[in-house]
Amino acid sequence: MALNISTVVLLGVIVFLFIRKGGMKIWHAIVCALLGFYLASTAIAPSIRTSGNSVANLLGNLNF
């Protein structure tokens, strides 16, 4: 649960920065959000979640 919330916050910050600094229009962000909701309701959603968890585990195991 904590991973999902932190991922959502991180992605929200990235979208905010893209809107403010990168010239991303608000309509682009809305389309991205709609795509996310669409993908969450498809059969590929578990694969996306598994991939996200794998990347998070990989990054969590890195030692600097």
Short mmCIF file of C-alpha atoms in Angstrom, two decimals:
data_model
loop_
_atom_site.label_atom_id
_atom_site.label_comp_id
_atom_site.label_asym_id
_atom_site.label_seq_id
_atom_site.Cartn_x
_atom_site.Cartn_y
_atom_site.Cartn_z
CA MET A 1 0.00 0.00 0.00
CA ALA A 2 2.76 2.45 0.89
CA LEU A 3 4.49 1.72 -2.39
CA ASN A 4 1.35 2.50 -4.37
CA ILE A 5 0.78 5.80 -2.59
CA SER A 6 4.39 6.88 -2.99
CA THR A 7 4.30 5.91 -6.67
CA VAL A 8 1.16 7.96 -7.20
CA VAL A 9 2.73 10.93 -5.43
CA LEU A 10 5.93 10.60 -7.46
CA LEU A 11 4.03 10.40 -10.75
CA GLY A 12 1.86 13.34 -9.68
CA VAL A 13 4.96 15.45 -9.01
CA ILE A 14 6.43 14.47 -12.38
CA VAL A 15 3.21 15.43 -14.18
CA PHE A 16 3.09 18.72 -12.25
CA LEU A 17 6.68 19.50 -13.28
CA PHE A 18 5.94 18.61 -16.89
CA ILE A 19 2.96 20.95 -16.86
CA ARG A 20 4.88 23.80 -15.22
CA LYS A 21 8.32 23.48 -16.84
CA GLY A 22 8.08 21.14 -19.80
CA GLY A 23 5.27 22.79 -21.69
CA MET A 24 2.86 19.93 -21.11
CA LYS A 25 -0.71 21.07 -21.52
CA ILE A 26 -3.39 20.18 -19.01
CA TRP A 27 -5.18 18.25 -21.75
CA HIS A 28 -2.12 16.01 -22.14
CA ALA A 29 -2.23 15.22 -18.42
CA ILE A 30 -5.94 14.42 -18.63
CA VAL A 31 -5.36 12.06 -21.56
CA CYS A 32 -2.53 10.36 -19.62
CA ALA A 33 -4.80 9.92 -16.60
CA LEU A 34 -7.59 8.49 -18.75
CA LEU A 35 -5.12 6.08 -20.33
CA GLY A 36 -4.06 4.99 -16.84
CA PHE A 37 -7.66 4.34 -15.81
CA TYR A 38 -8.26 2.45 -19.05
CA LEU A 39 -5.17 0.27 -18.55
CA ALA A 40 -6.17 -0.43 -14.95
CA SER A 41 -9.39 -2.03 -16.14
CA THR A 42 -7.82 -4.26 -18.80
CA ALA A 43 -6.29 -7.71 -18.60
CA ILE A 44 -2.79 -6.22 -18.83
CA ALA A 45 -3.15 -4.40 -15.46
CA PRO A 46 -1.61 -7.25 -13.39
CA SER A 47 1.41 -7.31 -15.71
CA ILE A 48 1.86 -3.57 -15.34
CA ARG A 49 1.59 -3.85 -11.55
CA THR A 50 4.10 -6.72 -11.48
CA SER A 51 6.53 -4.76 -13.66
CA GLY A 52 6.20 -1.73 -11.41
CA ASN A 53 6.86 -3.83 -8.33
CA SER A 54 9.90 -5.42 -9.99
CA VAL A 55 11.37 -2.02 -10.83
CA ALA A 56 10.68 -0.78 -7.30
CA ASN A 57 12.42 -3.84 -5.83
CA LEU A 58 15.36 -3.36 -8.17
CA LEU A 59 15.73 0.27 -7.16
CA GLY A 60 15.29 -0.63 -3.49
CA ASN A 61 18.16 -3.11 -3.66
CA LEU A 62 20.65 -0.65 -5.16
CA ASN A 63 23.48 0.38 -2.87
CA PHE A 64 25.08 3.76 -3.44
#
